[in-house]
XYZ file of C-alpha atoms in Angstrom:
407
model
C 150.101 98.362 117.216
C 148.152 96.295 119.726
C 147.457 99.340 121.872
C 145.833 101.134 118.956
C 143.202 98.388 118.723
C 142.528 98.257 122.444
C 141.936 101.998 122.459
C 138.845 101.636 120.263
C 135.719 102.524 122.241
C 133.567 99.362 122.653
C 130.386 101.467 122.682
C 131.392 103.038 119.387
C 132.045 99.600 117.931
C 128.611 98.451 119.073
C 126.954 101.525 117.567
C 128.763 101.000 114.270
C 127.675 97.359 114.182
C 124.052 98.336 114.841
C 124.070 100.823 111.976
C 125.662 98.274 109.656
C 123.004 95.768 110.678
C 120.254 98.344 110.056
C 121.600 99.040 106.556
C 121.845 95.313 105.912
C 118.213 94.755 106.929
C 116.977 97.548 104.650
C 119.039 96.233 101.731
C 117.577 92.760 102.166
C 114.081 94.266 102.412
C 114.342 96.214 99.155
C 115.374 92.986 97.402
C 112.322 91.018 98.567
C 109.772 92.376 96.087
C 111.487 94.375 93.319
C 112.565 91.236 91.454
C 108.945 90.040 91.379
C 107.025 93.247 90.674
C 109.469 94.305 87.939
C 108.475 91.371 85.734
C 104.693 91.942 85.719
C 104.586 94.894 83.280
C 107.070 93.103 80.978
C 105.254 89.784 80.653
C 103.739 90.638 77.249
C 107.104 91.754 75.871
C 108.876 88.680 77.261
C 106.196 86.366 75.865
C 106.435 87.847 72.368
C 110.248 87.848 72.362
C 110.754 84.305 73.664
C 107.677 82.682 72.106
C 106.426 81.195 75.385
C 102.732 80.514 75.966
C 100.449 82.643 78.133
C 100.359 79.854 80.710
C 104.153 79.749 80.902
C 104.280 83.543 81.036
C 101.920 83.428 84.010
C 104.395 81.172 85.797
C 106.814 84.104 85.978
C 104.610 85.576 88.712
C 103.184 82.403 90.297
C 106.457 80.415 90.465
C 107.969 82.688 93.156
C 104.864 82.160 95.309
C 105.243 78.390 94.999
C 108.923 78.757 95.909
C 107.880 80.747 98.995
C 105.535 77.937 100.008
C 108.187 75.224 99.570
C 111.269 77.001 100.968
C 109.781 78.983 103.870
C 109.692 76.005 106.294
C 113.334 75.227 105.454
C 114.663 78.732 106.168
C 114.642 78.406 109.999
C 116.716 75.227 109.655
C 119.268 77.079 107.528
C 119.498 79.767 110.214
C 120.005 77.167 112.950
C 122.641 75.324 110.927
C 124.645 78.245 109.536
C 123.445 81.298 111.492
C 121.060 84.040 110.376
C 123.827 86.211 108.911
C 125.208 83.434 106.714
C 121.728 82.361 105.588
C 120.843 85.909 104.539
C 124.166 86.319 102.741
C 123.561 83.070 100.857
C 120.057 84.199 99.909
C 121.337 87.473 98.456
C 123.991 85.632 96.435
C 121.445 83.150 95.073
C 119.107 86.065 94.303
C 121.843 87.736 92.252
C 122.434 84.548 90.255
C 118.682 84.091 89.781
C 118.249 87.612 88.410
C 121.139 87.145 85.989
C 119.924 83.729 84.776
C 116.370 85.017 84.345
C 117.650 87.828 82.122
C 118.849 85.394 79.431
C 116.494 85.126 76.420
C 115.467 81.501 76.845
C 112.307 79.883 78.232
C 114.400 77.494 80.340
C 116.577 80.191 81.859
C 113.489 82.312 82.516
C 111.942 79.549 84.607
C 115.204 78.495 86.294
C 116.128 82.066 87.195
C 112.622 82.762 88.498
C 112.762 79.632 90.669
C 116.152 80.623 92.119
C 114.846 84.147 92.739
C 111.801 82.813 94.584
C 113.911 80.469 96.722
C 116.257 83.290 97.732
C 113.449 85.693 98.575
C 111.697 83.019 100.674
C 114.718 82.858 103.008
C 114.803 86.633 103.429
C 111.044 86.785 104.014
C 111.264 84.309 106.873
C 114.472 85.406 108.590
C 114.125 89.203 108.713
C 111.425 89.184 111.446
C 113.584 86.738 113.431
C 116.645 88.959 113.060
C 114.716 92.019 114.247
C 113.376 90.030 117.204
C 116.932 89.071 118.151
C 118.842 92.320 117.637
C 116.204 95.080 118.005
C 113.914 93.784 120.779
C 113.113 97.301 122.041
C 112.208 98.777 118.647
C 110.448 95.933 116.864
C 107.591 98.141 115.619
C 109.867 100.855 114.249
C 112.189 98.374 112.535
C 109.341 96.314 111.100
C 107.630 99.447 109.788
C 110.857 100.723 108.244
C 111.700 97.521 106.406
C 108.070 96.904 105.404
C 107.779 100.389 103.899
C 111.159 100.042 102.160
C 110.131 96.733 100.638
C 106.782 98.041 99.384
C 108.272 101.285 98.087
C 110.852 99.480 95.931
C 108.130 97.090 94.756
C 106.033 100.000 93.516
C 109.032 101.736 91.931
C 110.155 98.547 90.191
C 106.770 97.966 88.596
C 106.617 101.604 87.511
C 109.991 101.885 85.800
C 110.244 98.440 84.182
C 108.756 99.570 80.868
C 110.783 102.810 80.668
C 113.964 100.826 81.340
C 113.045 98.178 78.777
C 112.446 100.878 76.146
C 116.111 101.839 76.299
C 117.890 100.316 73.245
C 120.900 99.132 75.249
C 118.782 97.447 77.915
C 115.641 95.847 76.530
C 113.584 93.619 78.818
C 116.696 91.645 79.722
C 118.508 94.720 81.037
C 115.351 95.972 82.713
C 115.270 92.783 84.795
C 119.035 92.482 85.283
C 119.437 96.008 86.672
C 117.915 94.918 89.999
C 120.902 92.670 90.638
C 122.766 95.838 91.650
C 120.717 95.879 94.872
C 121.369 92.226 95.669
C 125.107 92.626 94.997
C 125.208 95.628 97.346
C 123.271 93.671 99.991
C 125.729 90.768 99.649
C 128.686 93.087 100.240
C 127.104 94.528 103.395
C 126.274 91.067 104.759
C 129.817 89.872 104.111
C 130.949 92.761 106.317
C 128.254 91.971 108.884
C 129.189 88.302 108.992
C 132.842 89.121 109.625
C 131.905 91.389 112.504
C 129.839 88.853 114.398
C 129.916 85.159 115.033
C 126.778 83.455 113.818
C 124.351 82.143 116.379
C 123.098 78.629 115.756
C 121.548 77.559 119.030
C 118.405 75.543 118.452
C 115.326 76.474 120.411
C 113.022 73.784 121.682
C 110.008 75.256 119.910
C 111.495 75.379 116.428
C 113.153 71.979 116.842
C 110.180 70.225 118.334
C 107.642 71.487 115.850
C 105.187 72.668 118.528
C 104.444 75.762 116.430
C 102.119 73.638 114.301
C 100.165 72.664 117.424
C 99.443 76.244 118.449
C 96.000 77.696 117.785
C 97.422 81.203 117.710
C 100.054 80.151 115.170
C 97.274 78.950 112.859
C 95.360 82.195 113.340
C 98.470 84.166 112.355
C 99.108 81.826 109.416
C 95.583 82.232 108.043
C 95.710 85.992 108.579
C 98.986 86.097 106.647
C 97.578 83.919 103.875
C 94.313 85.786 103.461
C 95.967 89.221 103.342
C 98.365 87.858 100.695
C 95.348 86.408 98.845
C 93.767 89.856 98.575
C 97.076 91.528 97.617
C 97.783 89.261 94.659
C 94.157 89.378 93.534
C 94.334 93.181 93.574
C 97.579 93.175 91.579
C 96.157 90.727 89.054
C 92.548 91.835 88.587
C 91.867 95.326 89.949
C 92.565 97.055 86.585
C 90.220 94.604 84.835
C 87.480 95.213 87.412
C 87.765 98.973 86.943
C 87.883 98.625 83.165
C 84.664 96.601 83.230
C 83.031 99.604 84.923
C 84.001 101.927 82.071
C 87.490 103.094 83.058
C 90.149 102.986 80.343
C 93.196 100.792 80.889
C 95.582 103.694 81.404
C 93.495 105.157 84.208
C 92.951 101.684 85.678
C 96.719 101.149 85.710
C 97.193 104.406 87.572
C 94.607 103.262 90.103
C 96.727 100.186 90.796
C 99.763 102.420 91.312
C 97.756 104.620 93.690
C 96.725 101.525 95.657
C 100.377 100.544 96.139
C 101.629 104.013 97.050
C 98.742 104.670 99.459
C 99.759 101.543 101.368
C 103.291 102.831 102.033
C 102.722 105.189 105.001
C 100.411 102.677 106.675
C 102.925 99.858 106.284
C 105.211 102.043 108.425
C 102.735 103.563 110.895
C 100.800 100.411 111.802
C 103.801 98.417 113.116
C 104.852 101.383 115.265
C 101.352 101.580 116.756
C 101.125 97.792 117.124
C 104.446 97.629 118.956
C 103.251 100.107 121.595
C 100.284 98.066 122.770
C 99.771 94.438 123.801
C 96.404 94.229 122.030
C 96.148 94.980 118.285
C 92.467 94.133 117.855
C 91.404 97.731 117.164
C 93.976 97.947 114.362
C 92.675 94.692 112.860
C 89.080 95.951 113.087
C 89.786 99.308 111.405
C 91.907 97.705 108.696
C 89.310 95.037 107.888
C 86.545 97.659 107.850
C 88.465 99.728 105.283
C 88.968 96.784 102.942
C 85.391 95.586 103.379
C 84.087 99.066 102.522
C 86.379 99.216 99.496
C 85.190 95.928 98.014
C 81.539 96.682 98.772
C 82.030 100.055 97.097
C 83.393 98.405 93.941
C 80.504 95.955 94.056
C 78.028 98.842 94.272
C 79.187 100.158 90.901
C 79.334 103.793 92.056
C 82.078 104.727 89.593
C 82.392 108.323 90.746
C 83.808 107.025 94.050
C 86.212 104.444 92.617
C 89.208 106.451 93.787
C 87.914 106.294 97.387
C 87.326 102.523 97.145
C 90.873 101.980 95.834
C 92.377 104.172 98.568
C 90.498 102.250 101.286
C 91.735 98.925 99.892
C 95.273 100.304 99.669
C 95.245 101.541 103.269
C 94.053 98.162 104.476
C 96.548 96.276 102.328
C 99.501 98.127 103.834
C 98.132 97.722 107.354
C 97.353 94.018 107.028
C 100.742 93.148 105.561
C 102.701 94.948 108.262
C 100.457 93.530 111.004
C 101.162 90.005 109.778
C 104.903 90.708 110.047
C 104.470 92.146 113.534
C 102.612 89.060 114.744
C 105.711 86.948 113.967
C 107.631 88.883 116.616
C 104.914 90.000 119.051
C 103.516 86.495 119.498
C 106.854 84.732 120.041
C 109.396 84.774 122.865
C 112.645 84.109 120.985
C 114.229 84.729 117.582
C 114.034 81.017 116.756
C 110.332 80.903 117.616
C 109.832 83.930 115.367
C 111.667 82.174 112.524
C 109.626 78.989 112.987
C 106.329 80.890 113.034
C 107.377 83.019 110.080
C 108.310 79.888 108.128
C 104.985 78.222 108.836
C 102.865 81.299 108.145
C 104.638 82.257 104.940
C 104.757 78.722 103.569
C 101.042 78.043 103.949
C 100.131 81.708 103.489
C 101.765 82.099 100.087
C 100.349 78.757 98.984
C 96.921 80.181 99.750
C 97.861 83.421 97.995
C 98.825 81.536 94.826
C 95.251 80.232 94.613
C 93.732 83.737 94.757
C 94.266 85.105 91.233
C 93.352 81.759 89.650
C 90.164 81.352 91.732
C 88.944 84.895 91.119
C 89.792 84.641 87.415
C 87.915 81.340 87.152
C 84.849 82.771 88.892
C 84.912 85.719 86.518
C 84.996 83.389 83.509
C 82.275 81.172 85.015
C 79.872 84.019 85.866
C 80.874 86.404 83.034
C 81.074 89.293 85.475
C 82.817 90.657 88.548
C 79.941 90.662 91.058
C 80.493 87.131 92.343
C 84.305 87.546 92.551
C 83.819 90.746 94.565
C 81.346 88.961 96.849
C 83.967 86.271 97.407
C 86.507 88.959 98.287
C 84.139 90.494 100.860
C 83.796 87.030 102.392
C 87.589 86.705 102.448
C 87.791 90.006 104.344
C 85.342 88.712 106.966
C 87.529 85.640 107.504
C 90.591 87.898 107.560
C 89.009 89.864 110.397
C 88.077 86.737 112.368
C 91.559 85.224 112.245
C 93.233 88.594 112.693
C 91.131 89.271 115.803
C 92.406 86.032 117.310
C 95.999 86.715 116.298
C 95.811 90.207 117.835
C 94.960 88.850 121.301
C 97.899 89.254 123.727
C 99.929 86.127 124.329
C 102.399 83.810 122.654
C 102.198 80.862 120.282
C 102.751 78.368 123.131
C 99.570 76.353 123.630
C 100.084 76.395 127.368
C 100.233 80.186 127.387
C 97.071 80.468 125.356
C 95.131 78.310 127.831
C 96.162 80.505 130.700
C 94.946 83.716 129.154
């Protein structure tokens, strides 16, 4: 019996483990947005069925962002203490529980489940770039593009089929939300297998332990780039249909425009990381991406309604590019997996906190000015800042302050 085990080809075992790891990464990725985007179209139905206020209903989308801000700095510590594999497995299990709890018809369970969901997703958000840095160092761009596109694709699909699922008599809005637990259960099973096949690594790096990430200028540039691109994304999700409707487009067409924006971003969320991984300097990519978004917002501000489709496409292209670039910076600007986790935790914590302000600020400015011109001007200013910080983040080098001074 012992000889049968020793006859197994080590190279074949390694290849099998790599494929299992790849599947595990994709399964985590598809769980990182579907649970959030699936609730947006159902908010009105949930509000009417549970009797919650509009403010409380709005928390169903903002609470995960606050959870990202609070939990992201803690995720690297979980990885150091228990290992990346165990931390990801725990996050998928908590995500499953959160989805189930959120699907119960009660205001309290809605909020509790949403909070658990946000906490679980925060861990996955932070640790996936670190895992790719550790186990796929020669194909960071390809892996980042693949998981970024998978995440965004499931996000778009989830928002599109939530209402059709909820219209099924045996499902309702509760079943429409609960169905996404199938993905987190499947991811948990794969990570149980992955964890058995490899001992977890828990060595602490000096950077993540010492907190020097916070002292790095480049780390702050990456953090602000991450935050500002998230700011524009959540503003687009929240207000783009209203902006288009104010220019004479009916709500159905405006909703389709939002879907187009999300689907247009998909190929660029894959292509941009591949291109970024092949060159030490990503400044041209940052420039082109910022120019597209700037042109899109200026186009909406111009009021040329016949070209609204072009403006939306330009914003969508830039959105996919900016998001995937921010993920790439976590790995390209760090030397080790633990540095990547520390940087990812910092950038996503502060970045999503900034993103949570976006929809509220733009909505307030709309109410204050009774129009969309000033909000769109603010967004063009945000894009300029996005370019400035992105240009700094795209400069070759690492987050170490000493390295930056030598460049």
